[in-house]
Each structure stands twice: as structure tokens, then as C-alpha cells.
């Protein structure tokens, strides 16, 4: 069996190892979060709008800060993640926050085995699709769990970013999905000095692959926006050019760093 055939268990173990370090990190600032800070960023907040009374399915939620933030805004939230350690931590954080969120521990592709309802909004953001080998299956899950005319709100790091080596000095990876990428990391994006080393398996996905997967699965693209900054200080050599906006210092504003997609599920014509 190829290593990537076991990607689910490899990545589950990777995220389980990261969770404890992330809970203690300044990056996630759990103390500030428990004191009332929202983890959501302006890009997705502008897309979400008023979500009071809306049902939201949050895919790949990690330990639940965004899920809880959505619930605090008045939404009814169900959130999903592969990592059992992340989901256990998410449940504890929601309880401490006195917020109700339905957390489910499973792989995105297997969600139909655990859930049977449809939602007003599917939300997923930042560093999510690189963990998935098949975007057609991903888009089919989104379409399945959306109500007719329901919305996808999707924000992700731009595929151009993933072409570079860690120091952003040279092109090291294919823009297109050319197969599994197997790597080993010491520390994490949120806690670079964390005393953990883990293997992981990822895939790069170009914009065309993303858009066509959604279109193929009965989704109408309403908007596609690109941003020349990251709202997170999670890569090497980032410089804060405005509060909450980070760019790669030597590349300035010359490359896209994040993109955002809004899409609507079409009403089936019979």
C-alpha cells in the first residue's frame, strides 16, 4: 500500500499532535477567545453577513473556535473535523464558552454516514482543501448538505502560495494537482517551536480545479475574490502591513495570498 493510501490516519495523527500545542499558542489565543474575542476574520465576515437563525455546517473545524464564533453570532452550527483530539477540545471549549455547537468527528467524505440534514450555509476556511485528494467528492458533499439556494462560503490560501518553498525563494511545487505531497514537519504554523514532529499528506489544487468541481456538483459561482494579504501570521517571512494583514516581505503585494468563493446551490429542475 502506498503511504498516501493511508492519508486519513497519517493526517489524523498529525492533527492530534498539533492540537495540544495550538491550544497553548499565542496564535490561537484561547484566553482572549474565552474573554470574548471572535476568531473570524473580515473576509469571511463580509461574506457571511447576518447569520442569525441560519443553520451552518462548518467543515474541517479544528478545535472549534470559528464554529463557536459562528454560534455566538446567532447561527445553529454543526461542525466536523477528522481529529478526535480536536473535536474533544472543541466540545470542551464550547462548554466553557457556554455555546451550543454539534461537533462530529469524521472525515469530510464520510459525513453522510454521520449526518442527515441540510443547511442554509456550508462554511470552510483557511488551509482546508489541501488535506483532501478529490475535490469532486468534496464539492458533492457541499452540494448534498446544502438546502436548495443554500450558500457556500469558502476562504482559502491561494494555490500560488503553495508553489513556493517555505522561504518563498523559489518555485518548489506544482500549481496543479500532480499527486500526493508527503512531508515531515517539526513544530507547526501556529507554534513554530513546538516540540513535535509529524508526517502529513497533502495535495495542491488550482483555482480551475476548485471552480469546476463546484460547478459540476450543481453549484453556481456567485463571486471569486483574490487578496494580496493573509489575515494570519502563519507563513515564513511575513510582514504586517496593516493591522491584521500580512504579506511576504520580499514579495510585497505582487502575489495573491488568499481567495474567497461564494456559491449557491441550484434548484433542481424536474
Short mmCIF file of C-alpha atoms in Angstrom, two decimals:
data_model
loop_
_atom_site.label_atom_id
_atom_site.label_comp_id
_atom_site.label_asym_id
_atom_site.label_seq_id
_atom_site.Cartn_x
_atom_site.Cartn_y
_atom_site.Cartn_z
CA UNK A 1 0.00 0.00 0.00
CA UNK A 2 1.28 3.46 -0.90
CA UNK A 3 1.79 5.84 2.00
CA UNK A 4 -0.79 8.26 0.62
CA UNK A 5 -3.41 5.48 0.64
CA UNK A 6 -3.25 5.75 4.43
CA UNK A 7 -3.53 9.55 4.37
CA UNK A 8 -6.54 9.71 6.66
CA UNK A 9 -4.78 8.03 9.57
CA UNK A 10 -1.49 9.86 8.92
CA UNK A 11 -3.24 13.23 8.89
CA UNK A 12 -5.44 12.37 11.86
CA UNK A 13 -2.33 11.62 13.90
CA UNK A 14 -0.71 14.83 12.64
CA UNK A 15 -3.64 17.00 13.72
CA UNK A 16 -3.97 15.15 17.01
CA UNK A 17 -0.34 16.02 17.71
CA UNK A 18 -0.86 19.66 16.77
CA UNK A 19 -3.97 20.25 18.84
CA UNK A 20 -2.36 20.46 22.29
CA UNK A 21 0.31 22.86 21.01
CA UNK A 22 -2.30 25.01 19.28
CA UNK A 23 -4.40 25.28 22.42
CA UNK A 24 -1.38 26.74 24.21
CA UNK A 25 -0.25 29.01 21.37
CA UNK A 26 -0.41 32.79 21.14
CA UNK A 27 -1.60 32.28 17.58
CA UNK A 28 -4.96 30.89 18.71
CA UNK A 29 -5.09 32.95 21.93
CA UNK A 30 -7.61 30.74 23.71
CA UNK A 31 -7.60 33.04 26.74
CA UNK A 32 -8.60 36.03 24.61
CA UNK A 33 -11.18 33.89 22.84
CA UNK A 34 -12.76 32.85 26.13
CA UNK A 35 -12.81 36.52 27.13
CA UNK A 36 -15.00 37.34 24.14
CA UNK A 37 -12.78 37.64 21.05
CA UNK A 38 -14.10 36.26 17.76
CA UNK A 39 -11.79 34.10 15.67
CA UNK A 40 -13.49 35.07 12.40
CA UNK A 41 -11.71 37.44 10.01
CA UNK A 42 -13.11 40.37 7.97
CA UNK A 43 -13.02 38.45 4.67
CA UNK A 44 -15.42 35.73 5.79
CA UNK A 45 -17.48 38.05 7.99
CA UNK A 46 -18.26 40.21 4.96
CA UNK A 47 -19.38 37.13 3.03
CA UNK A 48 -21.45 35.67 5.86
CA UNK A 49 -23.45 38.80 6.66
CA UNK A 50 -26.27 38.43 9.18
CA UNK A 51 -26.45 34.75 10.13
CA UNK A 52 -28.91 34.96 13.00
CA UNK A 53 -31.22 31.98 12.84
CA UNK A 54 -29.27 30.35 9.99
CA UNK A 55 -28.14 26.73 10.06
CA UNK A 56 -24.43 26.35 9.26
CA UNK A 57 -22.31 23.28 8.53
CA UNK A 58 -18.65 24.03 9.26
CA UNK A 59 -16.27 21.62 7.54
CA UNK A 60 -12.77 20.94 8.92
CA UNK A 61 -13.27 22.99 12.08
CA UNK A 62 -10.07 22.06 14.01
CA UNK A 63 -10.80 22.72 17.70
CA UNK A 64 -13.85 24.79 17.03
CA UNK A 65 -13.05 28.47 17.52
CA UNK A 66 -14.70 29.54 14.26
CA UNK A 67 -17.64 27.20 14.92
CA UNK A 68 -18.20 28.76 18.33
CA UNK A 69 -17.78 32.26 16.89
CA UNK A 70 -20.47 31.49 14.31
CA UNK A 71 -22.80 30.23 17.03
CA UNK A 72 -22.19 33.39 19.06
CA UNK A 73 -23.43 35.34 16.03
CA UNK A 74 -26.76 33.54 16.31
CA UNK A 75 -26.34 30.59 13.95
CA UNK A 76 -27.19 26.96 14.64
CA UNK A 77 -23.86 25.27 13.96
CA UNK A 78 -22.79 21.72 13.20
CA UNK A 79 -19.02 21.32 12.86
CA UNK A 80 -16.88 18.48 11.55
CA UNK A 81 -13.23 17.51 11.87
CA UNK A 82 -11.08 14.45 11.27
CA UNK A 83 -9.08 14.77 14.51
CA UNK A 84 -10.60 13.20 17.63
CA UNK A 85 -8.32 15.32 19.81
CA UNK A 86 -9.52 18.47 18.05
CA UNK A 87 -13.16 17.51 18.45
CA UNK A 88 -12.73 16.66 22.14
CA UNK A 89 -11.06 20.05 22.66
CA UNK A 90 -13.79 21.79 20.64
CA UNK A 91 -16.51 20.29 22.83
CA UNK A 92 -14.66 21.41 25.96
CA UNK A 93 -14.14 24.92 24.56
CA UNK A 94 -17.81 25.23 23.59
CA UNK A 95 -18.87 24.14 27.06
CA UNK A 96 -16.52 26.66 28.67
CA UNK A 97 -17.89 29.33 26.30
CA UNK A 98 -21.48 28.35 27.20
CA UNK A 99 -22.27 27.94 23.49
CA UNK A 100 -24.13 25.08 21.81
CA UNK A 101 -22.42 23.52 18.78
CA UNK A 102 -22.95 20.00 17.43
CA UNK A 103 -19.45 18.61 16.85
CA UNK A 104 -18.91 15.48 14.74
CA UNK A 105 -15.60 13.61 14.45
CA UNK A 106 -15.22 12.18 10.95
CA UNK A 107 -13.55 12.63 7.60
CA UNK A 108 -15.39 15.05 5.29
CA UNK A 109 -16.01 12.35 2.70
CA UNK A 110 -17.71 10.07 5.26
CA UNK A 111 -20.01 12.75 6.69
CA UNK A 112 -23.16 11.18 5.10
CA UNK A 113 -22.63 8.24 7.48
CA UNK A 114 -22.96 10.58 10.46
CA UNK A 115 -25.39 13.33 9.42
CA UNK A 116 -28.69 13.53 7.54
CA UNK A 117 -29.90 17.13 7.23
CA UNK A 118 -29.42 20.16 5.02
CA UNK A 119 -28.13 23.61 5.91
CA UNK A 120 -28.53 27.23 4.90
CA UNK A 121 -24.75 27.70 4.71
CA UNK A 122 -21.70 25.50 4.37
CA UNK A 123 -18.62 27.28 5.71
CA UNK A 124 -14.99 26.21 5.40
CA UNK A 125 -11.82 28.28 5.56
CA UNK A 126 -8.04 28.62 5.50
CA UNK A 127 -5.86 25.57 4.97
CA UNK A 128 -8.64 23.05 4.38
CA UNK A 129 -8.72 21.60 0.86
CA UNK A 130 -5.02 20.74 0.75
CA UNK A 131 -5.85 17.80 3.04
CA UNK A 132 -8.31 16.36 0.50
CA UNK A 133 -7.26 14.34 -2.56
CA UNK A 134 -10.53 14.56 -4.52
CA UNK A 135 -12.30 17.92 -4.89
CA UNK A 136 -15.17 16.42 -6.87
CA UNK A 137 -16.08 14.36 -3.79
CA UNK A 138 -15.61 17.47 -1.61
CA UNK A 139 -17.95 19.53 -3.77
CA UNK A 140 -20.51 16.73 -3.86
CA UNK A 141 -20.57 16.73 -0.04
CA UNK A 142 -21.11 20.50 -0.02
CA UNK A 143 -23.97 20.22 -2.50
CA UNK A 144 -25.55 17.29 -0.66
CA UNK A 145 -25.69 19.13 2.66
CA UNK A 146 -26.92 22.47 1.33
CA UNK A 147 -30.59 23.33 1.05
CA UNK A 148 -31.70 24.46 -2.43
CA UNK A 149 -30.44 28.05 -2.83
CA UNK A 150 -28.18 27.48 0.20
CA UNK A 151 -24.77 29.19 0.16
CA UNK A 152 -21.18 28.02 0.28
CA UNK A 153 -18.79 30.46 1.97
CA UNK A 154 -15.24 29.30 1.26
CA UNK A 155 -11.99 31.13 2.03
CA UNK A 156 -8.63 29.52 1.33
CA UNK A 157 -4.96 30.25 0.89
CA UNK A 158 -4.22 30.87 -2.76
CA UNK A 159 -2.66 27.98 -4.72
CA UNK A 160 0.13 30.32 -5.86
CA UNK A 161 1.33 30.43 -2.23
CA UNK A 162 1.73 26.64 -2.16
CA UNK A 163 4.00 26.68 -5.21
CA UNK A 164 6.87 28.21 -3.21
CA UNK A 165 9.35 26.63 -0.85
CA UNK A 166 8.97 27.53 2.84
CA UNK A 167 11.22 30.59 2.48
CA UNK A 168 9.44 31.86 -0.65
CA UNK A 169 12.72 31.93 -2.57
CA UNK A 170 11.93 29.52 -5.41
CA UNK A 171 9.12 27.53 -7.03
CA UNK A 172 9.22 24.11 -5.40
CA UNK A 173 5.79 22.59 -6.08
CA UNK A 174 3.38 22.19 -8.97
CA UNK A 175 0.47 24.66 -9.13
CA UNK A 176 -1.73 21.85 -10.39
CA UNK A 177 -2.72 18.68 -8.56
CA UNK A 178 0.08 16.36 -9.61
CA UNK A 179 -0.44 13.85 -6.82
CA UNK A 180 0.13 13.45 -3.11
CA UNK A 181 2.79 15.50 -1.34
CA UNK A 182 4.35 13.61 1.57
CA UNK A 183 6.29 15.71 4.07
CA UNK A 184 7.50 15.84 7.67
CA UNK A 185 7.18 18.94 9.83
CA UNK A 186 8.76 19.93 13.13
CA UNK A 187 6.71 22.48 15.03
CA UNK A 188 3.54 23.88 13.47
CA UNK A 189 2.35 27.01 11.68
CA UNK A 190 0.85 28.22 14.96
CA UNK A 191 3.67 27.19 17.27
CA UNK A 192 6.90 27.01 15.30
CA UNK A 193 8.97 25.90 18.30
CA UNK A 194 6.58 23.21 19.45
CA UNK A 195 8.45 20.02 20.34
CA UNK A 196 6.52 17.82 17.94
CA UNK A 197 7.38 16.24 14.62
CA UNK A 198 4.70 14.73 12.41
CA UNK A 199 4.25 13.33 8.93
CA UNK A 200 1.42 14.54 6.74
CA UNK A 201 -0.03 14.10 3.26
CA UNK A 202 -1.42 17.00 1.19
CA UNK A 203 -2.47 17.88 -2.35
CA UNK A 204 -2.28 21.17 -4.27
CA UNK A 205 -5.44 22.33 -6.05
CA UNK A 206 -5.52 25.08 -8.68
CA UNK A 207 -8.41 27.53 -8.95
CA UNK A 208 -9.78 25.85 -12.07
CA UNK A 209 -10.00 22.52 -10.27
CA UNK A 210 -11.88 24.14 -7.38
CA UNK A 211 -14.34 26.05 -9.55
CA UNK A 212 -15.08 23.17 -11.90
CA UNK A 213 -15.67 20.76 -9.02
CA UNK A 214 -18.30 23.11 -7.60
CA UNK A 215 -19.92 23.78 -10.98
CA UNK A 216 -20.07 20.06 -11.72
CA UNK A 217 -21.89 19.49 -8.44
CA UNK A 218 -24.83 21.83 -9.04
CA UNK A 219 -23.23 24.96 -7.55
CA UNK A 220 -23.48 28.39 -9.18
CA UNK A 221 -20.41 30.57 -8.58
CA UNK A 222 -21.56 33.99 -7.33
CA UNK A 223 -18.18 35.55 -6.65
CA UNK A 224 -14.47 34.81 -6.70
CA UNK A 225 -12.20 37.33 -4.99
CA UNK A 226 -8.42 37.31 -4.53
CA UNK A 227 -6.50 39.13 -1.82
CA UNK A 228 -2.87 40.25 -1.71
CA UNK A 229 -2.50 39.54 2.00
CA UNK A 230 -3.07 36.84 4.60
CA UNK A 231 -5.15 37.60 7.70
CA UNK A 232 -2.94 35.14 9.59
CA UNK A 233 0.74 35.35 10.50
CA UNK A 234 1.29 31.68 9.72
CA UNK A 235 3.98 31.59 7.00
CA UNK A 236 7.66 32.42 6.86
CA UNK A 237 8.87 36.00 6.33
CA UNK A 238 5.51 37.70 6.80
CA UNK A 239 5.31 41.41 7.48
CA UNK A 240 2.24 43.10 8.98
CA UNK A 241 1.49 45.89 6.52
CA UNK A 242 -1.78 46.92 8.21
CA UNK A 243 -3.42 45.60 11.37
CA UNK A 244 -4.41 42.00 10.61
CA UNK A 245 -2.91 41.99 7.09
CA UNK A 246 0.33 40.11 6.41
CA UNK A 247 2.42 39.92 3.24
CA UNK A 248 5.61 38.07 2.37
CA UNK A 249 8.15 40.81 2.97
CA UNK A 250 10.26 40.46 -0.17
CA UNK A 251 7.28 39.73 -2.45
CA UNK A 252 5.24 42.67 -1.16
CA UNK A 253 1.81 42.76 -2.85
CA UNK A 254 2.94 41.01 -6.03
CA UNK A 255 1.20 37.66 -5.47
CA UNK A 256 -2.29 36.62 -4.35
CA UNK A 257 -2.30 35.05 -0.89
CA UNK A 258 -5.95 34.25 -0.22
CA UNK A 259 -9.05 33.73 -2.33
CA UNK A 260 -12.73 33.62 -1.41
CA UNK A 261 -15.63 31.93 -3.16
CA UNK A 262 -19.35 32.40 -2.69
CA UNK A 263 -21.55 29.83 -4.44
CA UNK A 264 -25.24 28.93 -4.41
CA UNK A 265 -26.80 25.51 -4.75
CA UNK A 266 -29.06 25.46 -7.78
CA UNK A 267 -32.68 24.36 -7.52
CA UNK A 268 -33.07 21.05 -9.30
CA UNK A 269 -35.41 21.26 -12.31
CA UNK A 270 -37.64 18.23 -12.68
#
